[in-house]
PDB file of C-alpha atoms in Angstrom:
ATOM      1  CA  UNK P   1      43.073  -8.383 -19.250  1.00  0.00           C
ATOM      2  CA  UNK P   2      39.582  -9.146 -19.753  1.00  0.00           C
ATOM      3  CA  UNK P   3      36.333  -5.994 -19.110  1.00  0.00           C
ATOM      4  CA  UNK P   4      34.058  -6.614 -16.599  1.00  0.00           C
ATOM      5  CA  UNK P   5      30.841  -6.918 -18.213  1.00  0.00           C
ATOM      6  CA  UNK P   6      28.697  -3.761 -18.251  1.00  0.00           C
ATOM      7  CA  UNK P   7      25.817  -3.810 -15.141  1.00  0.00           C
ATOM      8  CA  UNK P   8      22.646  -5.128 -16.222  1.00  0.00           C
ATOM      9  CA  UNK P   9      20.190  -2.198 -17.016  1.00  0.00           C
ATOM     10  CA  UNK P  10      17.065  -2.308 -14.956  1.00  0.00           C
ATOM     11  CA  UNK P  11      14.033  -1.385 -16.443  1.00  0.00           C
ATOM     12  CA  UNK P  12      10.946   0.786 -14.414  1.00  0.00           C
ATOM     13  CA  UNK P  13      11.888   3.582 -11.904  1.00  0.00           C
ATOM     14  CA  UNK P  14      14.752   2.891  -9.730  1.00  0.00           C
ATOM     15  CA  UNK P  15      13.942   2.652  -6.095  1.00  0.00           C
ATOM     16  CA  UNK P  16      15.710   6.533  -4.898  1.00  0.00           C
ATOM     17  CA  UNK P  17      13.681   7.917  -7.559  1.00  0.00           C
ATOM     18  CA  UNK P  18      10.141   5.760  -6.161  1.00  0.00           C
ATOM     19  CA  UNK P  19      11.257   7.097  -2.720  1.00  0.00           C
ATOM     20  CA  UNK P  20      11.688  10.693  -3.851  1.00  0.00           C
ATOM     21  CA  UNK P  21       9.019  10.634  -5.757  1.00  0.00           C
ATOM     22  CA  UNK P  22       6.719   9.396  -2.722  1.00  0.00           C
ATOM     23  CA  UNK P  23       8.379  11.660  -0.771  1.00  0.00           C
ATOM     24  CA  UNK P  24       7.254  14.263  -2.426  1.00  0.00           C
ATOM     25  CA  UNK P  25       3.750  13.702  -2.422  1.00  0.00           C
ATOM     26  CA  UNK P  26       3.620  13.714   1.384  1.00  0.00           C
ATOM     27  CA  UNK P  27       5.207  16.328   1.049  1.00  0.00           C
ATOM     28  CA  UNK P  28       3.146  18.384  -1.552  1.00  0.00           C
ATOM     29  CA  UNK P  29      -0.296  17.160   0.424  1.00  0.00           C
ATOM     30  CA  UNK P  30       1.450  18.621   3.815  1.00  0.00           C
ATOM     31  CA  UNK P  31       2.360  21.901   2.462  1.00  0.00           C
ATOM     32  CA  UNK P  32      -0.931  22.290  -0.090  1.00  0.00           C
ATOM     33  CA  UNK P  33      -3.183  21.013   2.344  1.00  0.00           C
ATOM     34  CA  UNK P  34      -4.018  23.227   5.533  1.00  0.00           C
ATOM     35  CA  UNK P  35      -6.839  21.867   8.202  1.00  0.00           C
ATOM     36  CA  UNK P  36      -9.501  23.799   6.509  1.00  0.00           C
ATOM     37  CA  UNK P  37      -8.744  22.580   3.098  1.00  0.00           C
ATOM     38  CA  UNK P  38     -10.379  19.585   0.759  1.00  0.00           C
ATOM     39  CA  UNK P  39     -13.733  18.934   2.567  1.00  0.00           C
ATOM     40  CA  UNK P  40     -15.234  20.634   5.544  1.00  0.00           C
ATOM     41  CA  UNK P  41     -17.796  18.103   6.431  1.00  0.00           C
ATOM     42  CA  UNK P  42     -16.692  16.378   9.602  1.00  0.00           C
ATOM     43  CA  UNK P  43     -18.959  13.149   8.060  1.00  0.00           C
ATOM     44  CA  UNK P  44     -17.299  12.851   4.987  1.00  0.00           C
ATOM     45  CA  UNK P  45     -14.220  13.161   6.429  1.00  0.00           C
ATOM     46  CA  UNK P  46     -15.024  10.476   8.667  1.00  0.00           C
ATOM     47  CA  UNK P  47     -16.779   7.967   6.003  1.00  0.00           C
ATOM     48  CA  UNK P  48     -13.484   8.520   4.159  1.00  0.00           C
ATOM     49  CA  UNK P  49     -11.453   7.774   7.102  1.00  0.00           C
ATOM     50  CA  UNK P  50     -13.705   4.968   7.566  1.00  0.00           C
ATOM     51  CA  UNK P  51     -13.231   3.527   3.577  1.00  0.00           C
ATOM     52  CA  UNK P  52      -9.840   4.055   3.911  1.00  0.00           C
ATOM     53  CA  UNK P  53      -9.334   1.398   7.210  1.00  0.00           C
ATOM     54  CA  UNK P  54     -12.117  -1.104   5.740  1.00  0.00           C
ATOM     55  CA  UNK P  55      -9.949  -0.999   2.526  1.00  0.00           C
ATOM     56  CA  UNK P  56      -6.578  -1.153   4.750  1.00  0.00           C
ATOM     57  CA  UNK P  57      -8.011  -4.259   6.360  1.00  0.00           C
ATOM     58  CA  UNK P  58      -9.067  -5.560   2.920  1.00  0.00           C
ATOM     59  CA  UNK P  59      -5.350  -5.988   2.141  1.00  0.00           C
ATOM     60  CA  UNK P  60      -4.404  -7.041   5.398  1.00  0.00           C
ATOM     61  CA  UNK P  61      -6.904 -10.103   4.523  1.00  0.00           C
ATOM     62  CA  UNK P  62      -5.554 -10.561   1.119  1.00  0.00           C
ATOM     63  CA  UNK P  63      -1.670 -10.610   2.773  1.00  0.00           C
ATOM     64  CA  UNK P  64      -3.039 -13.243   5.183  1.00  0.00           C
ATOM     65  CA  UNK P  65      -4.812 -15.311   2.669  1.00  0.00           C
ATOM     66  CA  UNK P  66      -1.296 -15.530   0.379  1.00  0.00           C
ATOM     67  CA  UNK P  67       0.703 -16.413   3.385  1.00  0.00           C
ATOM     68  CA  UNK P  68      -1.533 -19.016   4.608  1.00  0.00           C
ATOM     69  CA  UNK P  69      -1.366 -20.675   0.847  1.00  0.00           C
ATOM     70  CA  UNK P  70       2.103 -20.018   0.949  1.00  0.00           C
ATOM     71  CA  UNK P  71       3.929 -19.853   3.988  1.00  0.00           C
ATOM     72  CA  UNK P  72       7.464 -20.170   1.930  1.00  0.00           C
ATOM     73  CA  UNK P  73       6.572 -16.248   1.300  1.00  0.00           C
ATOM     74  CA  UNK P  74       6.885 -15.064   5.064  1.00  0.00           C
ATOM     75  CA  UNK P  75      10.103 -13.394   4.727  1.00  0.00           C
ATOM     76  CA  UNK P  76       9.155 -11.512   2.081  1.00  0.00           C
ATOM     77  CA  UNK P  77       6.134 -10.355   2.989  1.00  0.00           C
ATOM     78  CA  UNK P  78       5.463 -10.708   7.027  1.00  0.00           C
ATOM     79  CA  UNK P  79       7.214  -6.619   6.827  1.00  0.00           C
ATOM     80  CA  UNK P  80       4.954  -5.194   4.567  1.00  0.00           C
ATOM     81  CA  UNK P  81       1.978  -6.989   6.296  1.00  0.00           C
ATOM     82  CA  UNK P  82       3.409  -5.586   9.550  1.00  0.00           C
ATOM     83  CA  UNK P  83       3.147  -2.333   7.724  1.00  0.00           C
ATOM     84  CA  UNK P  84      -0.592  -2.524   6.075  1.00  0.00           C
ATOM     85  CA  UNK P  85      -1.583  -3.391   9.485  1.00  0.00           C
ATOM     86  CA  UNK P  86       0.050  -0.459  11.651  1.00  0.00           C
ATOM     87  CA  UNK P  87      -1.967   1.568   8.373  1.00  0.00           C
ATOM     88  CA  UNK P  88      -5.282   0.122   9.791  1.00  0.00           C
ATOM     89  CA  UNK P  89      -4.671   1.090  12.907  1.00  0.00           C
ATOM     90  CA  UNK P  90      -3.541   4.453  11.966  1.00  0.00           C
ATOM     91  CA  UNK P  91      -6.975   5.052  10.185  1.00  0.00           C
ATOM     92  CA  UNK P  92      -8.843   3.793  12.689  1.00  0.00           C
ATOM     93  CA  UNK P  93      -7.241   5.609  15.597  1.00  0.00           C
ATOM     94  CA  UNK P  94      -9.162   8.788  15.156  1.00  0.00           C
ATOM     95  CA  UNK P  95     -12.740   7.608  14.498  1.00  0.00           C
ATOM     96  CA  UNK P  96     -12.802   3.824  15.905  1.00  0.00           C
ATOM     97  CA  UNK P  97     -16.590   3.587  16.027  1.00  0.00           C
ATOM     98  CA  UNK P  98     -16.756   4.738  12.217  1.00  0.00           C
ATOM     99  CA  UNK P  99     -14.014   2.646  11.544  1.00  0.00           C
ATOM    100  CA  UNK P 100     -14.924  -1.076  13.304  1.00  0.00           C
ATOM    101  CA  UNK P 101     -17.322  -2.100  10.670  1.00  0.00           C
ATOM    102  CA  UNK P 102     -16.654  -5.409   8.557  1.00  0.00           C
ATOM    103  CA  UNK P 103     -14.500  -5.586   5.322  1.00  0.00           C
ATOM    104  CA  UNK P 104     -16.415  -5.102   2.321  1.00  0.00           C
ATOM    105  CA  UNK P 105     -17.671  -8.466   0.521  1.00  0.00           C
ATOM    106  CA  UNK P 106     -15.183  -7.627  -2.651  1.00  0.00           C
ATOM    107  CA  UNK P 107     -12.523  -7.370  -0.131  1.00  0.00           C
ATOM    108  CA  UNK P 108     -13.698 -10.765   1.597  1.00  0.00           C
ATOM    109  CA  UNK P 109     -13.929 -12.706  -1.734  1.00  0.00           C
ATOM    110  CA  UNK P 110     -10.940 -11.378  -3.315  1.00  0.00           C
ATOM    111  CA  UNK P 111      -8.931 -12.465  -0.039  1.00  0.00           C
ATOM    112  CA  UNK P 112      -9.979 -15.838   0.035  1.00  0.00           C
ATOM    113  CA  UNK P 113      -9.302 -16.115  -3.739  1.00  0.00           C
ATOM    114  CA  UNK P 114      -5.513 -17.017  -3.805  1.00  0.00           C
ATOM    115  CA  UNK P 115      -3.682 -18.309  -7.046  1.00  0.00           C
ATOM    116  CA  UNK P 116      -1.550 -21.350  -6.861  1.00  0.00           C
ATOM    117  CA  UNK P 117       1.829 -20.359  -7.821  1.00  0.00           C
ATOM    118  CA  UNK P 118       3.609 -17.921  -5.696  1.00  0.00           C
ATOM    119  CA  UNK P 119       4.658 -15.948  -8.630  1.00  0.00           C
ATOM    120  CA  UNK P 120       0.597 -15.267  -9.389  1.00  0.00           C
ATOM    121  CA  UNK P 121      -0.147 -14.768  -5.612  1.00  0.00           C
ATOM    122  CA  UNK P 122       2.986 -12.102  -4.822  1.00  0.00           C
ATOM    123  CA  UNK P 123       2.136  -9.837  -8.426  1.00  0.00           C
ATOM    124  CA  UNK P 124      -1.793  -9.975  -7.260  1.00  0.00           C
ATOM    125  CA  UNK P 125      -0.322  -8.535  -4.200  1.00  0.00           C
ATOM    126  CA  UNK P 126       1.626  -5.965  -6.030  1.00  0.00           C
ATOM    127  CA  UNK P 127      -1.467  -4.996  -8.068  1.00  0.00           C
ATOM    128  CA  UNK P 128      -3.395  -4.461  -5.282  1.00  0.00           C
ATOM    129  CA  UNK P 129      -1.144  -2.659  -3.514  1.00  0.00           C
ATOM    130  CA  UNK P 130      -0.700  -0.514  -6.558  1.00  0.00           C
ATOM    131  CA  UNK P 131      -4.319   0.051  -7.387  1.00  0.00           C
ATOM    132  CA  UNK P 132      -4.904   1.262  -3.597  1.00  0.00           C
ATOM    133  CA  UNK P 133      -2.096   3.613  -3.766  1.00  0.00           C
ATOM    134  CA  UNK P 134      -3.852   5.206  -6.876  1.00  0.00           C
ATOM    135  CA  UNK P 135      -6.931   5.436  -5.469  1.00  0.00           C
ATOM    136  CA  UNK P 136      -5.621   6.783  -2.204  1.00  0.00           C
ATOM    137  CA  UNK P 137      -3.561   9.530  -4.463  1.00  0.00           C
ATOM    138  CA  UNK P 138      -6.711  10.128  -6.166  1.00  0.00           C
ATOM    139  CA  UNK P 139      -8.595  11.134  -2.663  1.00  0.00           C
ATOM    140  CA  UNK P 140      -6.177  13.873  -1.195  1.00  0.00           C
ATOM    141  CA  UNK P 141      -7.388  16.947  -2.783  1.00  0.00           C
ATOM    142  CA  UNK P 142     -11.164  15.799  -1.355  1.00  0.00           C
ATOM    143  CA  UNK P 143     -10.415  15.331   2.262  1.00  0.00           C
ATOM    144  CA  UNK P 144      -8.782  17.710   5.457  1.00  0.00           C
ATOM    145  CA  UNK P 145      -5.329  18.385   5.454  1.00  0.00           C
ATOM    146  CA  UNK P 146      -4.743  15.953   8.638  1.00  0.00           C
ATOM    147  CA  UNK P 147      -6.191  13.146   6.617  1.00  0.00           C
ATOM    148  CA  UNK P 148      -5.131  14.138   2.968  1.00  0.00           C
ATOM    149  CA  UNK P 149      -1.231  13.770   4.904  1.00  0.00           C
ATOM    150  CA  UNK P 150      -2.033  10.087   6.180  1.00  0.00           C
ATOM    151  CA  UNK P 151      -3.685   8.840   2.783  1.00  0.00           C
ATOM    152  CA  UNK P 152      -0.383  10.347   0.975  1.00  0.00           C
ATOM    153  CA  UNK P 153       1.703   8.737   3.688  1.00  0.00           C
ATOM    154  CA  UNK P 154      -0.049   5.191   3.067  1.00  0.00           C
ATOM    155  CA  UNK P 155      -0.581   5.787  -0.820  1.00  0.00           C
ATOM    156  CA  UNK P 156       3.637   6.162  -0.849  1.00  0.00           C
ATOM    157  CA  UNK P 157       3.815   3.270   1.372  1.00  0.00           C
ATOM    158  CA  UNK P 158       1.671   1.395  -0.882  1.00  0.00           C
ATOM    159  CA  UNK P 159       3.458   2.511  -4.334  1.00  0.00           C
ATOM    160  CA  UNK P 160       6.899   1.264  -2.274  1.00  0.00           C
ATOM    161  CA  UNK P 161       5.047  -2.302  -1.306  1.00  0.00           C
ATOM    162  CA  UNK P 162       3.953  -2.554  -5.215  1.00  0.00           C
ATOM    163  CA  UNK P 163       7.009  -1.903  -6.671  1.00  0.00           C
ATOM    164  CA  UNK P 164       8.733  -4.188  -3.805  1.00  0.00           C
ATOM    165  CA  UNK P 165       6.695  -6.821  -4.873  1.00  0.00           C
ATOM    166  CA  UNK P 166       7.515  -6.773  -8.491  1.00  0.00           C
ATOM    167  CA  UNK P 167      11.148  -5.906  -8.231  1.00  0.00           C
ATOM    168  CA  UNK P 168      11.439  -8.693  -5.651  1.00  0.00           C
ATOM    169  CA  UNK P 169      10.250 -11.242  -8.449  1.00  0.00           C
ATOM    170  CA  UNK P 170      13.194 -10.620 -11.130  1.00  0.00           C
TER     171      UNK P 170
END
């Protein structure tokens, strides 16, 4: 009687360990960050609420430049569009006149910008996503407690959306 061949070995994080791991950095910014923590300025705390939507809706562009190029893509990624979306409006919710301005020209140009292949358009996705998330992780210990718990709620989000992206294309 023949073995069954031993399962393939994945390489990278596997996805309960991503998702704990996201987890618990909402976690740590809820419990480390109180309302009077990170900065007390209610202006910065509003231009970063504001930078954090304009570069929400910069990746909402990007998603609907790749599916316009390639519409073959919806199923995969019309969910975590829905998603970056319901981010924008989660940013902009709190200070909408702060938050209405126009994308930023790097966000316009890099939207319109869309590679050929699918392959090239989904991992610029994914990189994207990922260097957002990074950036986002990077802000929580400079902003209120309210808003350090919704950038480490999207940053997670995003890491999840990156490493969808790139597991999705092996």
């Amino acid at each position: 009687m023949p073995y069954p061949p031993p399962p393939r070995a994945r390489s990278g994080p596997r996805r309960r360990s991503l998702l704990a791991s996201a987890a618990g950095a909402a976690l740590l910014a809820g419990c480390s960050a109180g309302p009077d923590s990170g900065g007390d300025d209610p202006s910065a705390a509003a231009a970063a609420r504001a930078g954090a939507a304009r570069d929400s809706r910069g990746l909402l562009e990007r998603y609907d430049a790749v599916l316009a190029a390639h519409p073959g893509l919806a199923n995969r990624l019309r969910p975590l569009r829905t998603q970056v979306a319901a981010h924008v409006t989660a940013f902009e919710e709190v200070a909408p006149a702060a938050a209405s301005k126009t994308a930023t020209p790097t966000a316009r140009a890099s939207a319109t910008a869309v590679p050929a292949a699918e392959k090239d358009a989904v991992a610029g996705l994914a990189a994207a996503e990922r260097a957002l998330a990074d950036r986002r992780a990077g802000e929580l210990l400079t902003v209120p407690g309210e808003l350090a718990r919704l950038l480490a709620s999207v940053a997670a989000a995003g890491a999840a959306h990156a490493y969808l992206l790139t597991e999705g294309a092996r």
